[in-house]
Coordinates of C-alpha atoms in Angstrom, one line a residue:
X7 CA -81.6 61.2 -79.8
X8 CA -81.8 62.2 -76.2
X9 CA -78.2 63.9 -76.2
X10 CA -77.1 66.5 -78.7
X11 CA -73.5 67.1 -79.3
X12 CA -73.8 71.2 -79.1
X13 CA -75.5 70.8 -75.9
X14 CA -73.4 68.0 -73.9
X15 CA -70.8 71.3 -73.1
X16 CA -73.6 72.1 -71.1
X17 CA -74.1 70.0 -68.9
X18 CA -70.3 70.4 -67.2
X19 CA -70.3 74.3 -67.1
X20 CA -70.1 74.6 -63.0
X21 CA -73.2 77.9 -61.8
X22 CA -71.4 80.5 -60.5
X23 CA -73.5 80.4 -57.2
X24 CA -71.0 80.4 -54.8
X25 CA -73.7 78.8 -52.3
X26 CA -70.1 79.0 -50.1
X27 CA -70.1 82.3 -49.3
X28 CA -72.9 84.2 -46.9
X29 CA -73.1 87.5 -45.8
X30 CA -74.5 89.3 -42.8
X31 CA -75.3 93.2 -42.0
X32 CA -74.3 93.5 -38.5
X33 CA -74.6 97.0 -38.4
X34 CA -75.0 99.8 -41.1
X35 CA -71.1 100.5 -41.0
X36 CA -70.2 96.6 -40.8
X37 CA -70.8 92.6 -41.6
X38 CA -69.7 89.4 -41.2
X39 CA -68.4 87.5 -43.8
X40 CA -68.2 83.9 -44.0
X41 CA -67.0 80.8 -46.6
X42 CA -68.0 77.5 -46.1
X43 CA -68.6 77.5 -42.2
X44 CA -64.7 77.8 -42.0
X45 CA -63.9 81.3 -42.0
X46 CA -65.7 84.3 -40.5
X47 CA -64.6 87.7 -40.7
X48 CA -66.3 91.2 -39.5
X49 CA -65.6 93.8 -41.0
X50 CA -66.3 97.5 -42.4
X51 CA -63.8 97.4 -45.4
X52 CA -64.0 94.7 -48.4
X53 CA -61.7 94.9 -51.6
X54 CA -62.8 92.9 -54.5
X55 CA -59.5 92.1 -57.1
X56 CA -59.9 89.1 -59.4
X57 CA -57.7 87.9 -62.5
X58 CA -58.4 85.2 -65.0
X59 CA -61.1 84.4 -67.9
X60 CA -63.7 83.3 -65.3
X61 CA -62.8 86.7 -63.2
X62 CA -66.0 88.8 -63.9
X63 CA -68.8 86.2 -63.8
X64 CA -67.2 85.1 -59.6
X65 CA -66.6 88.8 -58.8
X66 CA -70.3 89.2 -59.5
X67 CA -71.5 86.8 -57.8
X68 CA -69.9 88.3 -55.0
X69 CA -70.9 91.6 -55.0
X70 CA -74.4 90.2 -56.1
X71 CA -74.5 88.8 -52.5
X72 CA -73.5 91.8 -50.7
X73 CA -75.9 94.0 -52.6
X74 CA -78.4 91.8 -51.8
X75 CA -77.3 91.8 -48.3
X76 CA -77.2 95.5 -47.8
X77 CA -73.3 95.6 -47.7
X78 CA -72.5 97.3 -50.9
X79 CA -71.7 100.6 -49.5
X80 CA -68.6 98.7 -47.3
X81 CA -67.1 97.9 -51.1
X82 CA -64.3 100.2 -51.2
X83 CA -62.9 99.5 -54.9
X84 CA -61.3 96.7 -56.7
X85 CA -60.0 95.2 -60.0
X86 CA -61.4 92.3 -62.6
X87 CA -59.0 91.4 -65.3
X88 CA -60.4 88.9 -68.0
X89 CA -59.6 88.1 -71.6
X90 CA -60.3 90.3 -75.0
X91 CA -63.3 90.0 -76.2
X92 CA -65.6 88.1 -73.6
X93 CA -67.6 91.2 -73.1
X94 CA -69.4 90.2 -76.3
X95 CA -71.7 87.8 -74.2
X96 CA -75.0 89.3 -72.8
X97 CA -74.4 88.1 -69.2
X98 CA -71.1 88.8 -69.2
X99 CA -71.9 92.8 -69.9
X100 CA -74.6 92.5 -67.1
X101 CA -72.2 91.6 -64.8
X102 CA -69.6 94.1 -65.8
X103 CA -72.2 96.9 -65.0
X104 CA -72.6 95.4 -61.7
X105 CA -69.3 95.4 -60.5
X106 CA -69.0 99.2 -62.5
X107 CA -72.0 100.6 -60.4
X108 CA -70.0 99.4 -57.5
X109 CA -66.6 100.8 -57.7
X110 CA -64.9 97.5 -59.6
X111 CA -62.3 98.5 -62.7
X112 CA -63.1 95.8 -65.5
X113 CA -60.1 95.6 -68.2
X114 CA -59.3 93.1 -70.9
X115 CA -55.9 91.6 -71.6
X116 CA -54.5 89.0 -74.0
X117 CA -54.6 85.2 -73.9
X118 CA -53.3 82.5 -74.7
X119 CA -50.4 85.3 -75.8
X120 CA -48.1 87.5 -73.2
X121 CA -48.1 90.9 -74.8
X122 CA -48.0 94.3 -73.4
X123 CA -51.2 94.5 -72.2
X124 CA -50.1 91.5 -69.7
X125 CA -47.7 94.2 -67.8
X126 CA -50.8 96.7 -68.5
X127 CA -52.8 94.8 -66.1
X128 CA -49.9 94.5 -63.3
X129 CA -49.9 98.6 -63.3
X130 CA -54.0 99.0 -63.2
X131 CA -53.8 96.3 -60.5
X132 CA -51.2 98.4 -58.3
X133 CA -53.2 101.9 -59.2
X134 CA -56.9 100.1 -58.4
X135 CA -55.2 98.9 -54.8
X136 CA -53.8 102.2 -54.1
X137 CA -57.3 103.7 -54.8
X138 CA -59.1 101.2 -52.9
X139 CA -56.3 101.3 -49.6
X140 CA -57.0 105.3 -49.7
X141 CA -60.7 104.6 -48.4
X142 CA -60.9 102.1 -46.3
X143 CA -62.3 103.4 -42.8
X144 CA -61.5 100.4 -40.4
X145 CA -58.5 98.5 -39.0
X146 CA -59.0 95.0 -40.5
X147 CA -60.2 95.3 -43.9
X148 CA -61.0 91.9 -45.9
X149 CA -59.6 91.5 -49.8
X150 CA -62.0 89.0 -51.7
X151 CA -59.2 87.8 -54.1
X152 CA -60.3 85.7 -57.4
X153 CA -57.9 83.6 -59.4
X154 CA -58.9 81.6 -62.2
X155 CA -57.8 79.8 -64.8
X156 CA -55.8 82.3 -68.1
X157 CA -54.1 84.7 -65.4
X158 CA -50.1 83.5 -66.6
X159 CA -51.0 85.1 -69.9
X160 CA -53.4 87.8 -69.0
X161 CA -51.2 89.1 -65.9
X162 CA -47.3 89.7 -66.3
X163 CA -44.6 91.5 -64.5
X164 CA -41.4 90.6 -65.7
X165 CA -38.1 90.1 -64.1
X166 CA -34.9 92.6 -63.5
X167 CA -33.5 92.0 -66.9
X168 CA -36.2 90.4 -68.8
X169 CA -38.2 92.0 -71.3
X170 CA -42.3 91.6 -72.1
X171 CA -40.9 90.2 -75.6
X172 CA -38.4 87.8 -74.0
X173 CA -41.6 86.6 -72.1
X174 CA -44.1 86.2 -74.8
X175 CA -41.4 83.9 -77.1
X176 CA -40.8 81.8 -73.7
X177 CA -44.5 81.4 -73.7
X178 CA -45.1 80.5 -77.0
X179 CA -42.4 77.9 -77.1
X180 CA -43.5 76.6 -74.1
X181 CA -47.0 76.3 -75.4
X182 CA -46.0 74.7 -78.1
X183 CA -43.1 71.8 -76.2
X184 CA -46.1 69.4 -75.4
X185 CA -44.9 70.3 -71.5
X186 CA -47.6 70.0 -68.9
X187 CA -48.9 72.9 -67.1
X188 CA -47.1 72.0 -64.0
X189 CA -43.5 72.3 -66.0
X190 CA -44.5 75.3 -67.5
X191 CA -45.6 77.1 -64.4
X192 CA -42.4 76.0 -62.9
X193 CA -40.6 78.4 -65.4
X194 CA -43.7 81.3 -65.1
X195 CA -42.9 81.5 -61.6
X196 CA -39.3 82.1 -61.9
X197 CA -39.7 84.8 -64.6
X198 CA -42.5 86.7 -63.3
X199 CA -42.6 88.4 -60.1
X200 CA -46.7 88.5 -60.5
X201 CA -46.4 84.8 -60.2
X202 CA -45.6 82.6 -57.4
X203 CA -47.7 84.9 -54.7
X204 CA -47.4 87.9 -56.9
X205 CA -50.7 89.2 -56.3
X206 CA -50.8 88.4 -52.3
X207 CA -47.6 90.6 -51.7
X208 CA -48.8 93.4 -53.9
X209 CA -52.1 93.4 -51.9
X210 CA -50.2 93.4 -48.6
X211 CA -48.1 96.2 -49.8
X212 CA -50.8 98.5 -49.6
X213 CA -52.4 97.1 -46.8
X214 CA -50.3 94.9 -44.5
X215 CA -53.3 94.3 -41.7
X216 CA -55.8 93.0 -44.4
X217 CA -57.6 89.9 -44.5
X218 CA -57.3 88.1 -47.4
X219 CA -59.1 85.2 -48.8
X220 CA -57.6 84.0 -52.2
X221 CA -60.2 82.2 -53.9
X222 CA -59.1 80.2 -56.4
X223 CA -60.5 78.3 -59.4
X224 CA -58.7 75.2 -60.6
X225 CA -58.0 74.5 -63.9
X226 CA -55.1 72.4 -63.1
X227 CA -54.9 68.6 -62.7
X228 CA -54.7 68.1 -59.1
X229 CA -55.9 71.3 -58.3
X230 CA -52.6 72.3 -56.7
X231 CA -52.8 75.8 -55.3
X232 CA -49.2 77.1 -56.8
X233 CA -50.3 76.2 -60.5
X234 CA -53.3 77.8 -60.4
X235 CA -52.5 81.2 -62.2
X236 CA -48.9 79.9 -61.8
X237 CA -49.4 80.2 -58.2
X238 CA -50.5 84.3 -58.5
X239 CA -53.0 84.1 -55.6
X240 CA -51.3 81.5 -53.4
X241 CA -48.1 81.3 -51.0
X242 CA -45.2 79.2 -51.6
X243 CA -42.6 78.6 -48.7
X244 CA -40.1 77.3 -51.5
X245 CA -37.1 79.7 -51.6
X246 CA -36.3 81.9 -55.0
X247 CA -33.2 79.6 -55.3
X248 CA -34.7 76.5 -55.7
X249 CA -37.7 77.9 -57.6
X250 CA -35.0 79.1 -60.1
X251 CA -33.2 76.1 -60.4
X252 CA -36.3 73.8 -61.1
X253 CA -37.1 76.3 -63.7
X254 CA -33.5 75.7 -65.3
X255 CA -34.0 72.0 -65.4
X256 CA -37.4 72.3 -67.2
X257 CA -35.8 74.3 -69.6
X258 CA -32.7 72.2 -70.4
X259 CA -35.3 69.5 -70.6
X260 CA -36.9 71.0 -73.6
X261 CA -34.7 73.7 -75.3
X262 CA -31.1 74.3 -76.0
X263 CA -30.1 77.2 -74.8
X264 CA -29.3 78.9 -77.3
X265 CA -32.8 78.4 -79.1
X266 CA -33.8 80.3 -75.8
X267 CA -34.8 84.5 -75.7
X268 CA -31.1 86.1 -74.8
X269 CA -32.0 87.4 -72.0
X270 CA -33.8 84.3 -70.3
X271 CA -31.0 82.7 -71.0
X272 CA -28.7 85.5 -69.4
X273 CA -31.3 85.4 -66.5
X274 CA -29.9 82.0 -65.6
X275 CA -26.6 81.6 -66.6
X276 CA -25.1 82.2 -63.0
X277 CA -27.0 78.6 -61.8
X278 CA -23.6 76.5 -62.5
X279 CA -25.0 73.8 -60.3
X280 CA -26.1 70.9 -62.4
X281 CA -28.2 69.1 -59.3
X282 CA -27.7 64.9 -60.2
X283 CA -29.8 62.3 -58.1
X284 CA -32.6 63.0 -56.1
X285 CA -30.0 62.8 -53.2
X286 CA -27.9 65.9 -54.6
X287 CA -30.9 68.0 -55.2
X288 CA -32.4 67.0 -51.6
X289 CA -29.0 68.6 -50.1
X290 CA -28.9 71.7 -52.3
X291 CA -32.6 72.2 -51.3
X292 CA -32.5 72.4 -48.0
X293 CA -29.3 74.1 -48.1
X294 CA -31.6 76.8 -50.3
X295 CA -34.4 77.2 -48.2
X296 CA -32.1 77.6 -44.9
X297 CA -30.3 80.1 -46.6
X298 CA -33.4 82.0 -48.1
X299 CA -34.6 85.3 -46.6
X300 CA -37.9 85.0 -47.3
X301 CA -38.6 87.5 -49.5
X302 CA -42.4 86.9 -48.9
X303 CA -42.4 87.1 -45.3
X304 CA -44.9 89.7 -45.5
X305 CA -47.5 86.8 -46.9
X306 CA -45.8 84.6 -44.3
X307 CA -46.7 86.1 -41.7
X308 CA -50.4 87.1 -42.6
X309 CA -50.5 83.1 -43.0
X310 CA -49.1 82.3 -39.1
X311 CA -51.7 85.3 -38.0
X312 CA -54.5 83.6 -39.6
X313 CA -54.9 87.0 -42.1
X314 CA -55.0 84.3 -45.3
X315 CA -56.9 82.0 -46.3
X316 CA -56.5 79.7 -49.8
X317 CA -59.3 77.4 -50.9
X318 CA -60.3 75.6 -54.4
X319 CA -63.9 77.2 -55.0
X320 CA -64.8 75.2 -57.8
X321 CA -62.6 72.4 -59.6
X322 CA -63.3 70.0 -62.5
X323 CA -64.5 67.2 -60.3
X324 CA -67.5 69.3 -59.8
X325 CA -68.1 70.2 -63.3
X326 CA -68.0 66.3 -63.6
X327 CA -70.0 65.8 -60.8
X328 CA -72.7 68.0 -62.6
X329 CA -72.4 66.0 -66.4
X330 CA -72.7 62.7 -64.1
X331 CA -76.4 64.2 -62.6
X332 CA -77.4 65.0 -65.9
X333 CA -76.7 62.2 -67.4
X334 CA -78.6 60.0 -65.1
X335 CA -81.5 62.0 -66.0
X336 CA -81.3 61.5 -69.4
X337 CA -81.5 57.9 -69.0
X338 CA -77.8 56.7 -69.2
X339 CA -75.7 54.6 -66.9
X340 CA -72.8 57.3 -66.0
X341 CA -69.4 56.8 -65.2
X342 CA -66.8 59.1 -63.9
X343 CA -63.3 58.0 -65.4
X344 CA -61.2 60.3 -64.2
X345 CA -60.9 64.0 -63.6
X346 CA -57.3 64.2 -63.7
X347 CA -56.5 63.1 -67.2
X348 CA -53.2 63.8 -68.9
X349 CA -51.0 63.3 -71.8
X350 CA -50.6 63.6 -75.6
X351 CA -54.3 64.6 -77.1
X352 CA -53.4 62.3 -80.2
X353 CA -53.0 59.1 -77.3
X354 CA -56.0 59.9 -75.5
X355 CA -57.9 60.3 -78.7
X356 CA -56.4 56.4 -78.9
X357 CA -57.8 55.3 -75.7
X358 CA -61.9 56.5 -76.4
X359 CA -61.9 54.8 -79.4
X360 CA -60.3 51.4 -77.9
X361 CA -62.5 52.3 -74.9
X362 CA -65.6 52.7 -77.0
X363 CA -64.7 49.2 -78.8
X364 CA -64.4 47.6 -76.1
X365 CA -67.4 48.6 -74.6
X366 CA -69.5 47.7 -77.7
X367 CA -68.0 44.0 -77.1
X368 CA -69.0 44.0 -73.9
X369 CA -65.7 43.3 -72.6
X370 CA -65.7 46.4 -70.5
X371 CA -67.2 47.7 -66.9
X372 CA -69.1 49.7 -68.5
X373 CA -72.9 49.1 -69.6
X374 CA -74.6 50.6 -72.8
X375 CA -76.4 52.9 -72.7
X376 CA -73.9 54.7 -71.0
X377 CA -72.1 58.1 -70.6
X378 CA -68.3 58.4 -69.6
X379 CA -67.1 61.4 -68.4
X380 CA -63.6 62.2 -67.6
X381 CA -61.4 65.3 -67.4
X382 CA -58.6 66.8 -67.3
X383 CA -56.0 68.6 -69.5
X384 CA -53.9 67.4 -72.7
X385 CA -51.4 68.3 -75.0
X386 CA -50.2 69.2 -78.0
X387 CA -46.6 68.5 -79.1
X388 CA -46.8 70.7 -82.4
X389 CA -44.6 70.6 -85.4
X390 CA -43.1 73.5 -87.6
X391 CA -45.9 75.3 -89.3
X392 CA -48.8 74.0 -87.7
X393 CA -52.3 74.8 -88.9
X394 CA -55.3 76.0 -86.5
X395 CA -56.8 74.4 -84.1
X396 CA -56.8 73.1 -80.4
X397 CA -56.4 70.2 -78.0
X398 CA -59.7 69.2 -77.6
X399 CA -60.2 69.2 -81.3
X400 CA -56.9 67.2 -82.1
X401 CA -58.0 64.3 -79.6
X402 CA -61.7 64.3 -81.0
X403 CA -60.4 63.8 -85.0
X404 CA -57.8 61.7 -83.5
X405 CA -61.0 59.6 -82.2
X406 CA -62.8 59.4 -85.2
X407 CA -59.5 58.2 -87.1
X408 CA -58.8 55.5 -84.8
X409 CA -62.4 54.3 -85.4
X410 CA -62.3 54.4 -88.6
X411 CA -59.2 52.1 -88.9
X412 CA -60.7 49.6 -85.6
X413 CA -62.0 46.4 -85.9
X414 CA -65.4 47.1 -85.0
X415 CA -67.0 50.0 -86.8
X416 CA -69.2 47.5 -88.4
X417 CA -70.8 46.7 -84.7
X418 CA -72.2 50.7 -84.8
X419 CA -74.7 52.4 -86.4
X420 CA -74.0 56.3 -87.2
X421 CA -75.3 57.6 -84.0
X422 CA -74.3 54.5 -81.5
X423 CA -71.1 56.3 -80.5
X424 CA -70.7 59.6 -79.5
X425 CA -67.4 61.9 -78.3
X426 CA -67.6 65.3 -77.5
X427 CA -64.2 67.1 -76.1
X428 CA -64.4 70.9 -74.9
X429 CA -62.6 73.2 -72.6
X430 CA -64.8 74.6 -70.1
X431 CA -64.1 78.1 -70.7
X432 CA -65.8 77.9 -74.2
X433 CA -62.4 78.0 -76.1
X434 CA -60.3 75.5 -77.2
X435 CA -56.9 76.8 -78.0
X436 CA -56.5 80.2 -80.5
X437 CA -59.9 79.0 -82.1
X438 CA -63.5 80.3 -81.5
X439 CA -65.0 77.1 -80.4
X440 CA -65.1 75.3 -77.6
X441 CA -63.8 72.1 -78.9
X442 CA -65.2 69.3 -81.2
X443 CA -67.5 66.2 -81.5
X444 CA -67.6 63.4 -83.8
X445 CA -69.5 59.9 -84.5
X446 CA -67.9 56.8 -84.4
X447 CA -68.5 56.5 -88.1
X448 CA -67.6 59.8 -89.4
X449 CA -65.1 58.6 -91.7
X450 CA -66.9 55.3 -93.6
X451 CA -66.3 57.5 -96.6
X452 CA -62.6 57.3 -97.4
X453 CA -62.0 60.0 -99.5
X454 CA -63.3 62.1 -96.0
X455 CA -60.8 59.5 -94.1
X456 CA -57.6 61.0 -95.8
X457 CA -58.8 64.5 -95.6
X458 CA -58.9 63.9 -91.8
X459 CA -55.6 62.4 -91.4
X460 CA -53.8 65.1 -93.7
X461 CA -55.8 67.4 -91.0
X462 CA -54.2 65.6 -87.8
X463 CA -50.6 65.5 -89.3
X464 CA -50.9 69.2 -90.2
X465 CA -52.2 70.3 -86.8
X466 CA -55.3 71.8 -88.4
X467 CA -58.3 70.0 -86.7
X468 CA -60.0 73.5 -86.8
X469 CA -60.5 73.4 -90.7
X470 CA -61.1 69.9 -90.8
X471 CA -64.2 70.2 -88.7
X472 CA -65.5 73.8 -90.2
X473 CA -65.9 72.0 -93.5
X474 CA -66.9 68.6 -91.9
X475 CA -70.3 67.2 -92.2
X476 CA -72.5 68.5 -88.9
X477 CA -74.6 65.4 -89.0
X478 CA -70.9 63.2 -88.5
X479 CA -68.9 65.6 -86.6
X480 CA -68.3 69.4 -86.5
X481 CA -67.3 72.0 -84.2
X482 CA -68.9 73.0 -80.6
X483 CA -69.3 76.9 -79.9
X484 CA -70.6 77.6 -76.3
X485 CA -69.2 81.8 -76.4
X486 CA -67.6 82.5 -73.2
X487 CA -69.1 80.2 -70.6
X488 CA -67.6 82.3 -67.5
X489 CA -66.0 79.2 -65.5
X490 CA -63.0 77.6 -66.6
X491 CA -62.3 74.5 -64.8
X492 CA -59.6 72.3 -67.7
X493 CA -61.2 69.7 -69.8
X494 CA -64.1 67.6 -70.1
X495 CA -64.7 64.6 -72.3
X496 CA -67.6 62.8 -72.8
X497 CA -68.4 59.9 -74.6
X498 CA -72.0 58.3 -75.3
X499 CA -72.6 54.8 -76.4
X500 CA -76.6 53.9 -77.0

């Protein structure tokens, strides 16, 4: 019909235009720089350092812009750091050779994994600002600073104590607790010193007068500023103390301690304080943050002086934003659910097919023909020995299941209902697609019904859907999309 399942992905991939951000040659040695009709700067310096899977494609944009504003000879140097592997894509490589012809370092690091490489990236991130601080000319240089979404993994600098090894078993355990990306950064930022504003006081420790705008692109729910890149390109007033104790709790939540890495668990063994009642922790906070030095007071103060700036640059409401226009086009009645969707992918595989059912009955809001579009983030709570697959995939089969076993599968035909779930980034957990699609029907055949259930309790959505009938439901592959703003989810009903 009018919407195929390989190109739905499509339509919620956000351009990296950055209409935001003009540039103006003021003289041949200078320019003014300005985002969004908030913040001007002039100046004869600009540093360029990004981290995260959607680095490259925004740093080029960028530098794009100033080359076509005559400014590329005020670039003094700079950094991208994305994942293995995306240089693959065509577009990708033409944007590497822009920012190369321009001064800008590209590397590669791991993710969803911390591995050496992770700490690899910290040191060619402190040598690439040394180079750059060397030649600037002027007095108020300007850092253009870029965090997206896969910097925890791709970025780490462990703490006193801890080892790269403690931190990749921390992250895979915490990848695979079901916790939220909130609750996980909590512990991130307590663990790695590249976290939490990590990447603002390195860049004002080679150059305490700059300007810096930290650009950042959500792939949080919520689009709070400290999660994004577990808070890498953003400033938190909250003290080490309490960001340490938080990170305790999260852990006691989910492991014993003893399950834990030896020397994470070392790493917090002197917090004694068990904080009971909101009241309790209320009092030990403040008594924290009175008590704090500030450690970051280089970054604090840049904030009071108006040196920093933070902003969302692009979000998944606006990838939504974009399915909801194209939809229209095609001829649908399109809804926007939600953008901030959250919880177990095997629930919210539930709730589309109960919403899809009640749709068909007309007992909804919603009006066939009709697109809904929603977003967000699941997860996973994965047992011992899991197969291969990822979130998106896991709530699509957990879909078609739930259809299958509904009261009103006999109200469809085979291409009346429609879910596609991808992550925006063009991967969907350690897989090489993007996520899945299926029909509401996909499983009339029961012999493929208990295939698919064996599939969901073994975790191995991936297989299921290689080997799945493409006319019923299969696998999406986008290749590295360069954006990655969480989740989108969209189901069709003709």
């Amino acid at each position: 019909g009018k919407v195929s399942s390989a190109s739905l992905h499509s339509y919620v991939i956000t351009p990296v235009s950055l209409s935001q951000f003009l540039v103006q040659e003021i003289t041949h040695d200078s320019c003014k720089l300005c985002w969004d009709g908030k913040y001007e700067e002039t100046t004869t310096d600009i540093v360029l350092i990004g981290v995260g899977k959607a680095s490259v494609e925004f740093l080029s944009a960028i530098m794009k812009r100033l080359v076509e504003k005559n400014c590329r000879h005020l670039v003094r140097g700079g950094i991208a750091v994305t994942k293995f592997g995306s240089n693959q894509d065509l577009k990708q490589k033409d944007a590497r050779s822009l920012l190369s012809e321009n001064g800008i370092t590209c590397i590669e690091s791991t993710h969803p994994e911390i591995s050496n490489q992770s700490h690899d990236s910290v040191v060619a991130i402190k040598h690439a600002l040394g180079d750059a601080s060397k030649r600037l000319e002027g007095d108020k240089p300007v850092f253009l600073v870029v965090v997206t979404g896969g910097t925890s993994a791709l970025c780490c600098d462990p703490a006193d104590g801890v080892s790269i090894e403690d931190m990749t078993q921390l992250n895979r355990m915490l990848l695979e607790s079901g916790a939220d990306i909130h609750r996980i950064n909590k512990v991130r930022r307590s663990l790695d010193r590249f976290k939490g504003g990590g990447l603002l006081r390195l860049c004002y420790s080679f150059c305490p007068e700059a300007v810096l705008w930290s650009l950042l692109v959500s792939d949080v729910i919520g689009d709070v500023h400290n999660s994004i890149g577990s808070g890498s390109g953003s400033y938190s007033p909250i003290s080490e103390k309490v960001i340490k104790m938080d990170a305790r709790h999260v852990l006691d939540s989910l492991f014993k301690r003893a399950s834990l890495p030896p020397n994470v668990a070392q790493f917090f063994s002197g917090d004694s304080l068990r904080v009971q009642g909101k009241l309790s922790y209320l009092v030990w906070f403040l008594i924290c943050q009175l008590l704090s030095d500030d450690e970051a007071s280089v970054v604090k103060r840049a904030l009071d002086s108006g040196r920093l700036m933070e902003t969302v640059i692009v979000s998944n409401r606006i990838g939504l934003e974009a399915a909801k226009n194209q939809g229209s086009k095609l001829g649908y009645n399109t809804y926007i659910l939600s953008s901030t969707l959250r919880g177990e992918a095997e629930e919210v595989g539930k709730m589309y097919s109960s919403l899809a059912e009640s749709t068909l009955v007309r007992s909804s809001s919603f009006v066939p023909p009709c697109m809904i579009i929603c977003g967000g983030e699941t997860t996973v709570t994965m047992q011992e020995n899991p197969g291969k697959g990822g979130r998106n995939q896991h709530l699509v089969l957990s879909f078609a299941i739930n259809a299958h076993v509904g009261p009103f599968l006999s109200d469809c035909g085979s291409s009346s209902v429609l879910l596609v779930s991808c992550g925006t980034d063009g991967t969907d957990g350690p897989t090489d697609a993007a996520g899945a699609y299926a029909f509401f029907d996909s499983l009339k055949d029961e012999s493929v019904f208990l295939q698919a259930t064996g599939a969901l309790r073994a975790f191995d959505s991936y297989q299921y859907f290689s080997l799945s009938n493409p006319r019923q439901s299969g696998l999406v592959h986008t290749g590295q999309t360069g954006t990655n703003v969480m989740d989108v989810q969209v189901l069709v009903i003709s």
